[in-house]
GROMACS .gro file of C-alpha atoms in nm:
model
  330
    1MET     CA    1   2.909  -1.911  -3.092
    2GLU     CA    2   2.824  -2.267  -2.990
    3GLU     CA    3   2.565  -2.134  -2.743
    4LYS     CA    4   2.393  -1.929  -3.016
    5GLN     CA    5   2.380  -2.235  -3.245
    6GLN     CA    6   2.223  -2.440  -2.966
    7LEU     CA    7   1.962  -2.170  -2.914
    8LYS     CA    8   1.890  -2.166  -3.287
    9ASP     CA    9   1.853  -2.546  -3.296
   10LEU     CA   10   1.621  -2.542  -2.995
   11TYR     CA   11   1.415  -2.264  -3.154
   12HIS     CA   12   1.356  -2.462  -3.472
   13LEU     CA   13   1.275  -2.776  -3.276
   14TYR     CA   14   1.022  -2.570  -3.080
   15LEU     CA   15   0.857  -2.432  -3.398
   16ASN     CA   16   0.825  -2.785  -3.536
   17ASN     CA   17   0.695  -2.923  -3.207
   18GLN     CA   18   0.988  -3.164  -3.188
   19CYS     CA   19   1.134  -3.065  -2.850
   20SER     CA   20   1.190  -3.337  -2.597
   21GLU     CA   21   1.107  -3.257  -2.235
   22GLU     CA   22   1.472  -3.185  -2.163
   23GLU     CA   23   1.510  -2.965  -2.474
   24LEU     CA   24   1.193  -2.773  -2.389
   25GLU     CA   25   1.327  -2.706  -2.039
   26ARG     CA   26   1.659  -2.584  -2.186
   27PHE     CA   27   1.475  -2.364  -2.436
   28PHE     CA   28   1.266  -2.184  -2.173
   29LYS     CA   29   1.569  -2.150  -1.954
   30ALA     CA   30   1.737  -1.968  -2.245
   31LEU     CA   31   1.430  -1.744  -2.282
   32LYS     CA   32   1.463  -1.645  -1.917
   33ASP     CA   33   1.807  -1.500  -1.984
   34GLN     CA   34   1.758  -1.147  -2.116
   35ASP     CA   35   2.104  -1.161  -2.275
   36ASN     CA   36   1.940  -1.375  -2.544
   37ASP     CA   37   1.679  -1.113  -2.638
   38ASN     CA   38   1.850  -1.004  -2.961
   39GLU     CA   39   1.909  -1.364  -3.068
   40ILE     CA   40   1.545  -1.460  -3.008
   41LEU     CA   41   1.413  -1.154  -3.193
   42GLY     CA   42   1.648  -1.226  -3.483
   43LEU     CA   43   1.529  -1.586  -3.513
   44MET     CA   44   1.164  -1.481  -3.496
   45SER     CA   45   1.219  -1.213  -3.761
   46ALA     CA   46   1.395  -1.460  -3.991
   47SER     CA   47   1.113  -1.713  -3.955
   48TRP     CA   48   0.857  -1.449  -4.044
   49ASP     CA   49   1.051  -1.310  -4.343
   50ASN     CA   50   1.118  -1.655  -4.489
   51THR     CA   51   0.752  -1.759  -4.483
   52HIS     CA   52   0.561  -1.651  -4.795
   53THR     CA   53   0.195  -1.552  -4.787
   54LEU     CA   54  -0.014  -1.718  -5.059
   55PRO     CA   55  -0.390  -1.730  -5.118
   56ASP     CA   56  -0.581  -2.035  -5.010
   57VAL     CA   57  -0.827  -2.236  -5.224
   58GLY     CA   58  -1.167  -2.377  -5.156
   59LEU     CA   59  -1.290  -2.038  -5.034
   60THR     CA   60  -1.583  -1.996  -5.276
   61PRO     CA   61  -1.899  -1.986  -5.066
   62ASP     CA   62  -2.179  -2.234  -5.146
   63PHE     CA   63  -2.438  -1.958  -5.202
   64LEU     CA   64  -2.264  -1.828  -5.521
   65PRO     CA   65  -2.402  -1.946  -5.860
   66VAL     CA   66  -2.238  -2.240  -6.033
   67GLU     CA   67  -2.092  -2.016  -6.309
   68ALA     CA   68  -1.896  -1.819  -6.056
   69LYS     CA   69  -1.760  -2.135  -5.899
   70GLN     CA   70  -1.624  -2.242  -6.237
   71VAL     CA   71  -1.411  -1.930  -6.286
   72LYS     CA   72  -1.045  -2.023  -6.229
   73LEU     CA   73  -0.747  -1.790  -6.247
   74ASN     CA   74  -0.461  -2.018  -6.147
   75ASP     CA   75  -0.419  -2.357  -6.001
   76VAL     CA   76  -0.299  -2.279  -5.652
   77GLN     CA   77  -0.376  -2.612  -5.491
   78PRO     CA   78  -0.011  -2.714  -5.448
   79ARG     CA   79   0.059  -2.389  -5.269
   80ASN     CA   80  -0.204  -2.456  -5.003
   81THR     CA   81   0.048  -2.653  -4.804
   82LYS     CA   82   0.279  -2.352  -4.801
   83LEU     CA   83   0.002  -2.127  -4.668
   84ARG     CA   84  -0.079  -2.366  -4.391
   85ARG     CA   85   0.292  -2.383  -4.314
   86PHE     CA   86   0.297  -2.001  -4.299
   87ILE     CA   87  -0.002  -1.992  -4.069
   88ALA     CA   88   0.153  -2.252  -3.842
   89VAL     CA   89   0.485  -2.069  -3.826
   90ALA     CA   90   0.321  -1.729  -3.777
   91ALA     CA   91   0.103  -1.868  -3.500
   92ALA     CA   92   0.403  -2.031  -3.337
   93ILE     CA   93   0.592  -1.700  -3.351
   94VAL     CA   94   0.300  -1.513  -3.193
   95VAL     CA   95   0.262  -1.779  -2.927
   96LEU     CA   96   0.634  -1.775  -2.865
   97ALA     CA   97   0.649  -1.394  -2.838
   98THR     CA   98   0.351  -1.388  -2.604
   99GLY     CA   99   0.494  -1.679  -2.411
  100VAL     CA  100   0.827  -1.503  -2.367
  101TYR     CA  101   0.654  -1.195  -2.223
  102PHE     CA  102   0.424  -1.380  -1.985
  103PHE     CA  103   0.689  -1.636  -1.896
  104ARG     CA  104   0.929  -1.360  -1.791
  105SER     CA  105   0.653  -1.163  -1.620
  106ALA     CA  106   0.539  -1.466  -1.422
  107LEU     CA  107   0.895  -1.565  -1.350
  108SER     CA  108   0.976  -1.215  -1.226
  109THR     CA  109   0.675  -1.220  -0.995
  110PHE     CA  110   0.768  -1.567  -0.874
  111VAL     CA  111   1.137  -1.497  -0.824
  112ASN     CA  112   1.095  -1.143  -0.695
  113PRO     CA  113   0.739  -1.115  -0.556
  114VAL     CA  114   0.587  -0.805  -0.395
  115HIS     CA  115   0.600  -0.823  -0.016
  116GLN     CA  116   0.376  -0.615   0.207
  117GLN     CA  117   0.556  -0.431   0.484
  118GLU     CA  118   0.405  -0.309   0.810
  119THR     CA  119   0.561  -0.043   1.028
  120TRP     CA  120   0.435   0.054   1.374
  121SER     CA  121   0.524   0.345   1.595
  122ALA     CA  122   0.467   0.337   1.970
  123GLY     CA  123   0.343   0.625   2.185
  124GLY     CA  124   0.598   0.907   2.173
  125GLU     CA  125   0.787   0.737   1.887
  126ARG     CA  126   0.835   0.875   1.536
  127LYS     CA  127   0.961   0.696   1.227
  128LYS     CA  128   1.070   0.812   0.884
  129ILE     CA  129   1.014   0.566   0.601
  130GLN     CA  130   1.132   0.587   0.240
  131LEU     CA  131   0.916   0.395  -0.005
  132ALA     CA  132   1.035   0.217  -0.319
  133ASP     CA  133   0.930   0.505  -0.548
  134GLY     CA  134   1.127   0.762  -0.348
  135SER     CA  135   0.826   0.892  -0.153
  136GLN     CA  136   0.892   0.970   0.213
  137VAL     CA  137   0.662   0.919   0.510
  138TRP     CA  138   0.694   1.063   0.860
  139LEU     CA  139   0.493   0.830   1.080
  140SER     CA  140   0.353   0.994   1.394
  141PRO     CA  141   0.338   0.814   1.731
  142ASN     CA  142   0.084   0.538   1.786
  143SER     CA  143   0.037   0.486   1.410
  144LYS     CA  144   0.069   0.206   1.154
  145LEU     CA  145   0.163   0.209   0.785
  146ASN     CA  146   0.120  -0.080   0.542
  147TYR     CA  147   0.307  -0.056   0.211
  148PRO     CA  148   0.466  -0.282  -0.054
  149ASP     CA  149   0.841  -0.324  -0.087
  150LYS     CA  150   0.798  -0.223  -0.453
  151PHE     CA  151   0.516  -0.077  -0.658
  152ASN     CA  152   0.376  -0.280  -0.949
  153GLY     CA  153   0.074  -0.197  -1.160
  154LYS     CA  154  -0.100   0.131  -1.233
  155GLN     CA  155  -0.137   0.254  -0.874
  156ARG     CA  156   0.085   0.307  -0.572
  157MET     CA  157  -0.125   0.192  -0.279
  158VAL     CA  158  -0.055   0.219   0.096
  159SER     CA  159  -0.280   0.215   0.403
  160LEU     CA  160  -0.259   0.419   0.722
  161ASP     CA  161  -0.396   0.393   1.074
  162GLY     CA  162  -0.309   0.696   1.281
  163GLU     CA  163  -0.122   0.998   1.150
  164ALA     CA  164   0.154   1.058   0.895
  165PHE     CA  165   0.304   1.331   0.682
  166PHE     CA  166   0.368   1.234   0.318
  167GLU     CA  167   0.604   1.371   0.058
  168VAL     CA  168   0.499   1.181  -0.252
  169ALA     CA  169   0.733   1.142  -0.549
  170HIS     CA  170   0.565   1.277  -0.862
  171ASP     CA  171   0.449   1.014  -1.110
  172ALA     CA  172   0.151   1.121  -1.321
  173ALA     CA  173   0.110   0.772  -1.468
  174HIS     CA  174   0.087   0.602  -1.128
  175PRO     CA  175  -0.141   0.777  -0.876
  176PHE     CA  176  -0.045   0.740  -0.510
  177ILE     CA  177  -0.339   0.629  -0.295
  178ILE     CA  178  -0.357   0.626   0.086
  179LYS     CA  179  -0.637   0.416   0.230
  180THR     CA  180  -0.772   0.516   0.572
  181GLY     CA  181  -1.084   0.312   0.638
  182LYS     CA  182  -1.355   0.426   0.396
  183VAL     CA  183  -1.147   0.722   0.284
  184ASN     CA  184  -0.904   0.724  -0.009
  185THR     CA  185  -0.663   1.012  -0.061
  186VAL     CA  186  -0.534   1.027  -0.420
  187VAL     CA  187  -0.226   1.226  -0.524
  188LEU     CA  188   0.031   1.239  -0.803
  189GLY     CA  189   0.310   1.417  -0.621
  190THR     CA  190   0.268   1.650  -0.326
  191SER     CA  191   0.317   1.703   0.049
  192PHE     CA  192   0.035   1.674   0.299
  193ASN     CA  193  -0.067   1.543   0.638
  194ILE     CA  194  -0.331   1.282   0.721
  195SER     CA  195  -0.464   1.245   1.074
  196ALA     CA  196  -0.684   0.937   1.108
  197TYR     CA  197  -0.648   0.806   1.461
  198PRO     CA  198  -0.924   0.558   1.556
  199LYS     CA  199  -1.004   0.767   1.866
  200GLN     CA  200  -1.073   1.074   1.652
  201ARG     CA  201  -1.424   1.140   1.526
  202THR     CA  202  -1.280   1.293   1.211
  203ILE     CA  203  -1.018   1.217   0.948
  204ASN     CA  204  -0.829   1.531   0.851
  205VAL     CA  205  -0.629   1.574   0.531
  206THR     CA  206  -0.425   1.896   0.522
  207LEU     CA  207  -0.241   2.002   0.208
  208VAL     CA  208   0.093   2.182   0.219
  209SER     CA  209   0.181   2.167  -0.153
  210GLY     CA  210   0.042   2.016  -0.473
  211LYS     CA  211  -0.312   1.893  -0.519
  212VAL     CA  212  -0.508   1.618  -0.346
  213ALA     CA  213  -0.842   1.444  -0.408
  214VAL     CA  214  -1.019   1.287  -0.110
  215ALA     CA  215  -1.291   1.028  -0.168
  216LEU     CA  216  -1.532   0.890   0.094
  217ASN     CA  217  -1.716   0.566   0.018
  218ALA     CA  218  -2.034   0.592   0.224
  219LYS     CA  219  -2.391   0.464   0.199
  220ASN     CA  220  -2.337   0.317  -0.147
  221LYS     CA  221  -2.224   0.655  -0.274
  222ILE     CA  222  -1.883   0.814  -0.322
  223TYR     CA  223  -1.829   1.171  -0.205
  224THR     CA  224  -1.521   1.359  -0.325
  225GLU     CA  225  -1.342   1.685  -0.253
  226THR     CA  226  -1.031   1.831  -0.414
  227ILE     CA  227  -0.807   2.064  -0.215
  228LEU     CA  228  -0.522   2.301  -0.292
  229PRO     CA  229  -0.239   2.421  -0.064
  230ASN     CA  230  -0.352   2.568   0.269
  231GLN     CA  231  -0.681   2.380   0.258
  232GLN     CA  232  -0.810   2.089   0.464
  233VAL     CA  233  -1.071   1.818   0.412
  234ILE     CA  234  -1.254   1.698   0.722
  235VAL     CA  235  -1.431   1.362   0.710
  236ASP     CA  236  -1.685   1.303   0.985
  237ARG     CA  237  -1.687   0.931   1.061
  238ASN     CA  238  -2.030   0.939   1.228
  239SER     CA  239  -2.227   1.139   0.973
  240GLU     CA  240  -2.011   1.015   0.683
  241LYS     CA  241  -1.984   1.364   0.535
  242LEU     CA  242  -1.702   1.562   0.377
  243SER     CA  243  -1.630   1.929   0.433
  244LYS     CA  244  -1.355   2.156   0.304
  245ILE     CA  245  -1.207   2.452   0.488
  246ASN     CA  246  -0.922   2.695   0.445
  247TYR     CA  247  -0.621   2.610   0.663
  248PRO     CA  248  -0.369   2.897   0.634
  249ASP     CA  249  -0.133   2.734   0.886
  250ALA     CA  250  -0.084   2.415   0.682
  251SER     CA  251   0.293   2.466   0.678
  252SER     CA  252   0.296   2.403   1.054
  253PHE     CA  253   0.280   2.031   0.971
  254LEU     CA  254   0.637   2.052   0.844
  255ASN     CA  255   0.738   2.096   1.211
  256LYS     CA  256   0.464   1.876   1.353
  257ARG     CA  257   0.594   1.578   1.154
  258LEU     CA  258   0.910   1.616   1.364
  259GLY     CA  259   0.714   1.645   1.688
  260LYS     CA  260   0.747   2.024   1.717
  261TYR     CA  261   0.407   2.176   1.802
  262GLU     CA  262   0.346   2.549   1.804
  263TYR     CA  263   0.022   2.677   1.956
  264LYS     CA  264  -0.114   3.026   1.891
  265GLY     CA  265  -0.421   3.062   2.108
  266ILE     CA  266  -0.551   2.704   2.083
  267THR     CA  267  -0.793   2.581   2.350
  268LEU     CA  268  -0.640   2.372   2.624
  269GLN     CA  269  -0.884   2.098   2.537
  270GLN     CA  270  -0.732   2.071   2.188
  271VAL     CA  271  -0.377   2.076   2.326
  272VAL     CA  272  -0.463   1.794   2.565
  273ARG     CA  273  -0.614   1.595   2.277
  274ASP     CA  274  -0.288   1.629   2.084
  275ILE     CA  275  -0.087   1.509   2.384
  276GLU     CA  276  -0.317   1.209   2.429
  277LEU     CA  277  -0.271   1.103   2.067
  278GLN     CA  278   0.104   1.163   2.063
  279TYR     CA  279   0.174   0.966   2.380
  280ASN     CA  280  -0.119   0.720   2.362
  281ILE     CA  281  -0.244   0.817   2.709
  282GLU     CA  282  -0.567   0.943   2.864
  283ILE     CA  283  -0.585   1.282   3.033
  284GLY     CA  284  -0.874   1.413   3.239
  285LEU     CA  285  -0.916   1.792   3.212
  286ASP     CA  286  -1.093   2.002   3.471
  287ASN     CA  287  -1.412   2.142   3.315
  288ASN     CA  288  -1.316   2.495   3.414
  289LEU     CA  289  -1.000   2.470   3.205
  290SER     CA  290  -1.138   2.339   2.873
  291ASP     CA  291  -1.184   2.679   2.709
  292LYS     CA  292  -0.859   2.831   2.834
  293THR     CA  293  -0.622   2.916   2.549
  294PHE     CA  294  -0.258   2.817   2.524
  295TYR     CA  295   0.027   3.003   2.355
  296GLY     CA  296   0.360   2.826   2.337
  297ASN     CA  297   0.569   2.543   2.192
  298LEU     CA  298   0.571   2.178   2.296
  299ASP     CA  299   0.820   1.914   2.186
  300MET     CA  300   0.631   1.586   2.171
  301ASN     CA  301   0.963   1.400   2.153
  302ASP     CA  302   1.020   1.480   2.520
  303ASP     CA  303   0.909   1.253   2.798
  304VAL     CA  304   0.536   1.292   2.868
  305ALA     CA  305   0.608   1.424   3.218
  306GLN     CA  306   0.836   1.691   3.075
  307THR     CA  307   0.571   1.796   2.823
  308LEU     CA  308   0.302   1.818   3.091
  309ASN     CA  309   0.534   2.014   3.318
  310LYS     CA  310   0.595   2.276   3.050
  311LEU     CA  311   0.226   2.304   2.965
  312CYS     CA  312   0.118   2.342   3.326
  313LEU     CA  313   0.396   2.590   3.402
  314VAL     CA  314   0.277   2.824   3.127
  315MET     CA  315  -0.090   2.782   3.219
  316GLU     CA  316  -0.022   2.806   3.595
  317ILE     CA  317  -0.199   2.478   3.664
  318LYS     CA  318  -0.082   2.134   3.774
  319TRP     CA  319  -0.108   1.770   3.678
  320GLU     CA  320  -0.104   1.438   3.859
  321LYS     CA  321  -0.101   1.075   3.765
  322LYS     CA  322  -0.343   0.818   3.909
  323GLY     CA  323  -0.240   0.473   3.796
  324GLU     CA  324  -0.228   0.491   3.416
  325HIS     CA  325  -0.455   0.794   3.405
  326TYR     CA  326  -0.349   1.159   3.406
  327GLU     CA  327  -0.538   1.456   3.549
  328ILE     CA  328  -0.490   1.827   3.483
  329ILE     CA  329  -0.637   2.046   3.754
  330LYS     CA  330  -0.617   2.404   3.886
   0.00000   0.00000   0.00000
C-alpha cells in the first residue's frame, strides 16, 4: 500500500514538474517495473477524467467585422486557466504514455540487445541449428550462417554462405529472408534447400514444400521468380539471370541435408563436384570419365577416402592423392 502511495505522489510531482533529480530517477525506475502497469494506467485515467474541457476565449479572428466581435454569449475568461490546465495535464499524460513505451522499448533493447551469431561448418562437418522463432537449419559442410539470437522487427533475416536446408516456422506477419550475396530468398513458412557455395557459378534454390520467392538485385534492377514444391530457381552469377525449372526429385534434399546422397544416372563430373564441395577438396577427373554416369549411394559423413573408395569401386576406376590434390583416373 505504501509503495502505491509513493508511486501516486511521484506521478503527481511529475505532472506538476516538481520532481527532484532523485524523485525523477525513482519515478522512471517504477515505470520500468511492469508490475506497476495497472497503477500507472489508473493514475493516468483519473487525471484525464478529472480535467474538464472548456472553450477558450480570444479566438475571434481579426478579419471578422466589428459587430461579430461584439457578440458575447458568456463570460468565460475565468475558465481559461482551467483549459490551459487541462491542456497541460493532457499533454503531460500523452508525453508520459509515450515516454513509458519508448523508455521500456529502449530499456529492453539496452538490457537485452540483439546479438548476431555466426556458425561455421568445416569440410565433412554438418550442423543443425534451431533459431529463436523455432525454424531449423541443417548447415552443410564448408558453410557459414549468420543469424540473430532473437528476431525483432517486421522481418526475420539471416545470411548464408555455402549450403543449407531450411525448415522455416510459419509466421505470415514476419517474412523469413535468407541473404546470399545479391540474392534474397523470401518465405513465410516452408522447407527448401539453398546451395550458394562461392565456387559454384550458380545459386540454386530448391523447394520441397510451401512457397518461395527468389529476388536477384542486378544491374540496378530486381528480377524475381516464385516457385512451388518440386521446382528450382537457378541464379547465374556471371550473367546475373534467373531461371526456373521443374525439379521432381526435390524430396531428395531431405536425405542430402543429413549427408545421404543418392545418384540415379548422374554424370561422374557432377558427383565429383558434390564431393569437392562436401569435403572442401579439389579433385582432378580424367577427361575420358567426365560423361560416365553413376548409380549408387554415397554417405558424405564418411571419411573422404572411404567415399572415394566406394565411388571408384562401383565405377571400376581408381583414385590417388598427390599432396593436397586428388586424382581420379582409369
